[in-house]
Amino acid sequence: MAEQSRAYLAGPDVFLPNPLEMALNKKSLCTEFGIEGVFPLDAALNLSELSKMEQGYLISKENEKLIRTCQLVIANLTPFRGPSADVGTVYEVGFARALGLPIFGYTNISTPYNDRAIEFLGQNIIKTRNMITDAMNMHIESFDLRDNLMIDGGIRHSGGKFCATDSPPENLFTDLSAFKECLFAASEYFAREKGWDRSTEMDVSA
């Protein structure tokens, strides 16, 4: 890509034992595709004199600022502490969608959301001819999508792509195979938008 676009790297990666190592790995891969990776911890905030609550508010505010400086979002939507993606990441996906940014998501579990939800609930489900409900008689969404329809739909309607692979449990949050697919899809997206031929890096819009 002749011009470098900034990608906000959303995801629960910040909760890893060594998040900065993951940040470096992702940023290095972004560079290979002519993209500048922006990690949530890049704000380098001084939180020492703030209460826990104020720390949280400041981090939230600064992450929104970082997203506003970017031209796309790449989100790690691997199921986190439940059958669905990390809620903070999902918020950032919605925030980016509202800003009109293209969104590229990836998950390291390819099983559809409805199957994951049923497995997560275990015995607390009720199956009828037309639907599956939980113990509170609430319907379990079933569209054979990667996650909640608003997540999949938002990514699709933004012009982005939702990539999936199946990673071994020990690499569930560190496998970057699907992340690389997102990077390729993002580079293709901007090549189309700007009329570039990626194979030659020449402007072919004329």
Coordinates of C-alpha atoms in Angstrom, one line a residue:
M1 CA 0.0 0.0 0.0
A2 CA 1.4 3.3 -1.1
E3 CA -0.1 5.2 1.9
Q4 CA -0.1 3.7 5.4
S5 CA -3.5 3.3 7.2
R6 CA -3.8 3.1 10.9
A7 CA -5.5 0.0 12.4
Y8 CA -6.8 -0.1 15.9
L9 CA -6.1 -3.5 17.3
A10 CA -9.1 -4.3 19.5
G11 CA -9.4 -7.4 21.6
P12 CA -8.8 -9.0 25.0
D13 CA -5.1 -9.2 24.2
V14 CA -4.6 -6.5 26.9
F15 CA -5.4 -9.2 29.5
L16 CA -2.6 -11.5 28.4
P17 CA 0.3 -12.1 30.8
N18 CA 2.5 -10.1 28.4
P19 CA 0.3 -7.8 26.4
L20 CA 3.2 -5.7 25.1
E21 CA 4.8 -8.8 23.5
M22 CA 1.5 -9.4 21.6
A23 CA 1.3 -5.8 20.7
L24 CA 4.8 -5.9 19.1
N25 CA 4.0 -9.1 17.2
K26 CA 0.8 -7.7 15.8
K27 CA 2.4 -4.4 14.9
S28 CA 5.2 -6.2 13.1
L29 CA 2.7 -8.1 11.0
C30 CA 0.8 -4.9 10.3
T31 CA 3.9 -3.3 9.0
E32 CA 4.4 -6.2 6.5
F33 CA 1.0 -5.2 5.0
G34 CA 1.7 -1.5 4.9
I35 CA -0.5 -0.8 7.9
E36 CA 0.3 0.9 11.2
G37 CA -0.9 -1.1 14.1
V38 CA -2.3 0.9 17.1
F39 CA -2.6 -1.0 20.3
P40 CA -5.0 0.0 23.2
L41 CA -2.0 0.4 25.5
D42 CA -0.3 2.9 23.2
A43 CA -1.8 5.8 25.1
A44 CA 0.7 5.2 27.9
L45 CA -1.4 6.8 30.5
N46 CA -0.3 7.9 34.0
L47 CA -2.8 6.3 36.3
S48 CA -0.9 6.4 39.5
E49 CA -2.8 9.2 41.2
L50 CA -6.3 8.1 40.1
S51 CA -8.8 6.0 41.8
K52 CA -9.7 2.6 40.3
M53 CA -12.9 4.1 38.9
E54 CA -11.2 7.1 37.4
Q55 CA -8.6 4.9 35.9
G56 CA -11.3 2.9 34.1
Y57 CA -13.0 6.1 32.8
L58 CA -9.7 7.5 31.5
I59 CA -8.7 4.3 29.7
S60 CA -12.2 4.2 28.1
K61 CA -11.9 7.8 26.9
E62 CA -8.4 7.4 25.6
N63 CA -9.3 4.2 23.7
E64 CA -12.1 6.0 22.0
K65 CA -9.6 8.8 21.0
L66 CA -7.2 6.2 19.6
I67 CA -10.0 4.7 17.5
R68 CA -10.8 8.1 16.1
T69 CA -7.2 8.4 14.8
C70 CA -7.5 5.2 12.8
Q71 CA -8.9 4.3 9.4
L72 CA -9.9 0.7 10.3
V73 CA -10.3 -1.7 13.2
I74 CA -9.1 -5.2 13.5
A75 CA -10.8 -7.0 16.4
N76 CA -10.0 -10.2 18.2
L77 CA -13.4 -11.6 18.7
T78 CA -12.4 -15.0 20.0
P79 CA -14.9 -16.1 22.7
F80 CA -13.8 -14.7 26.0
R81 CA -15.0 -15.9 29.4
G82 CA -18.2 -17.2 27.8
P83 CA -19.7 -18.2 24.4
S84 CA -19.3 -14.6 23.0
A85 CA -16.5 -12.1 22.3
D86 CA -15.1 -9.8 24.9
V87 CA -17.7 -7.1 25.7
G88 CA -15.2 -4.3 25.6
T89 CA -14.0 -5.3 22.2
V90 CA -17.6 -5.6 21.0
Y91 CA -18.2 -2.0 22.2
E92 CA -15.2 -0.8 20.2
V93 CA -16.5 -2.6 17.1
G94 CA -19.8 -0.8 17.5
F95 CA -18.0 2.5 18.1
A96 CA -16.0 2.0 14.9
R97 CA -19.1 1.1 13.0
A98 CA -20.8 4.3 14.1
L99 CA -17.7 6.2 12.9
G100 CA -18.0 4.6 9.5
L101 CA -14.8 2.6 9.7
P102 CA -14.2 -0.7 7.9
I103 CA -14.0 -3.5 10.5
F104 CA -12.1 -6.8 10.2
G105 CA -12.7 -9.3 12.9
Y106 CA -11.2 -12.7 13.7
T107 CA -11.9 -15.6 16.0
N108 CA -9.8 -18.6 16.8
I109 CA -12.9 -20.8 17.4
S110 CA -14.9 -21.3 14.2
T111 CA -17.9 -23.0 15.8
P112 CA -21.1 -20.9 15.2
Y113 CA -22.3 -18.8 18.1
N114 CA -25.5 -20.7 18.7
D115 CA -23.7 -24.0 19.1
R116 CA -21.3 -22.4 21.5
A117 CA -24.1 -20.9 23.5
I118 CA -25.9 -24.3 23.8
E119 CA -22.7 -26.0 24.9
F120 CA -22.0 -23.3 27.4
L121 CA -25.5 -23.6 29.0
G122 CA -25.2 -27.4 29.1
Q123 CA -28.3 -28.9 30.7
N124 CA -30.0 -25.5 31.1
I125 CA -31.6 -25.5 27.7
I126 CA -35.1 -26.5 26.4
K127 CA -35.5 -27.7 22.8
T128 CA -38.8 -27.5 21.0
R129 CA -39.7 -28.0 17.4
N130 CA -39.2 -24.4 16.5
M131 CA -36.6 -23.0 18.9
I132 CA -34.1 -23.5 21.7
T133 CA -34.5 -21.6 24.9
D134 CA -32.6 -21.3 28.1
A135 CA -33.8 -22.0 31.6
M136 CA -35.5 -18.6 31.7
N137 CA -37.4 -19.4 28.5
M138 CA -35.4 -16.9 26.5
H139 CA -34.7 -17.7 22.9
I140 CA -31.1 -18.6 21.9
E141 CA -30.1 -16.7 18.7
S142 CA -29.6 -19.2 15.9
F143 CA -28.3 -17.8 12.6
D144 CA -25.2 -19.9 12.1
L145 CA -23.1 -16.7 12.4
R146 CA -19.7 -16.3 14.2
D147 CA -21.3 -14.3 17.0
N148 CA -24.3 -12.1 17.7
L149 CA -25.9 -11.0 14.5
M150 CA -25.1 -7.3 15.2
I151 CA -21.4 -8.1 15.4
D152 CA -21.3 -10.2 12.2
G153 CA -23.7 -7.8 10.5
G154 CA -21.7 -4.7 11.5
I155 CA -18.5 -6.2 10.1
R156 CA -20.1 -7.2 6.9
H157 CA -21.9 -3.9 6.3
S158 CA -18.8 -2.0 7.0
G159 CA -17.1 -3.6 4.0
G160 CA -14.8 -5.7 6.2
K161 CA -14.5 -9.4 6.8
F162 CA -14.8 -11.9 9.7
C163 CA -12.1 -14.5 9.6
A164 CA -12.1 -17.7 11.6
T165 CA -9.8 -20.6 12.3
D166 CA -9.6 -23.3 15.0
S167 CA -6.6 -22.9 17.3
P168 CA -5.5 -25.4 20.0
P169 CA -6.5 -24.4 23.5
E170 CA -3.0 -23.5 24.5
N171 CA -2.8 -20.9 21.7
L172 CA -6.4 -19.7 21.7
F173 CA -5.5 -16.1 22.3
T174 CA -2.0 -16.0 20.8
D175 CA -2.5 -17.7 17.4
L176 CA -2.3 -15.0 14.8
S177 CA -3.3 -17.0 11.7
A178 CA -6.7 -15.5 11.4
F179 CA -5.3 -12.1 12.3
K180 CA -3.0 -12.4 9.2
E181 CA -6.1 -13.2 7.1
C182 CA -7.7 -9.9 8.4
L183 CA -4.6 -8.0 7.4
F184 CA -4.6 -9.4 3.9
A185 CA -8.3 -8.6 3.6
A186 CA -7.7 -5.1 4.9
S187 CA -4.9 -4.5 2.4
E188 CA -7.2 -5.7 -0.4
Y189 CA -10.0 -3.4 0.8
F190 CA -7.8 -0.3 0.7
A191 CA -6.3 -1.4 -2.6
R192 CA -9.9 -1.5 -4.1
E193 CA -10.8 1.8 -2.4
K194 CA -7.8 3.6 -3.8
G195 CA -7.6 1.9 -7.1
W196 CA -4.2 0.3 -6.5
D197 CA -2.8 -2.9 -7.9
R198 CA -1.2 -4.6 -4.9
S199 CA 1.1 -6.7 -7.0
T200 CA 2.8 -3.7 -8.5
E201 CA 1.9 -0.9 -6.0
M202 CA 1.0 1.2 -9.1
D203 CA -2.1 3.3 -9.4
V204 CA -4.4 1.6 -11.9
S205 CA -7.4 3.9 -11.5
A206 CA -6.6 5.9 -14.6

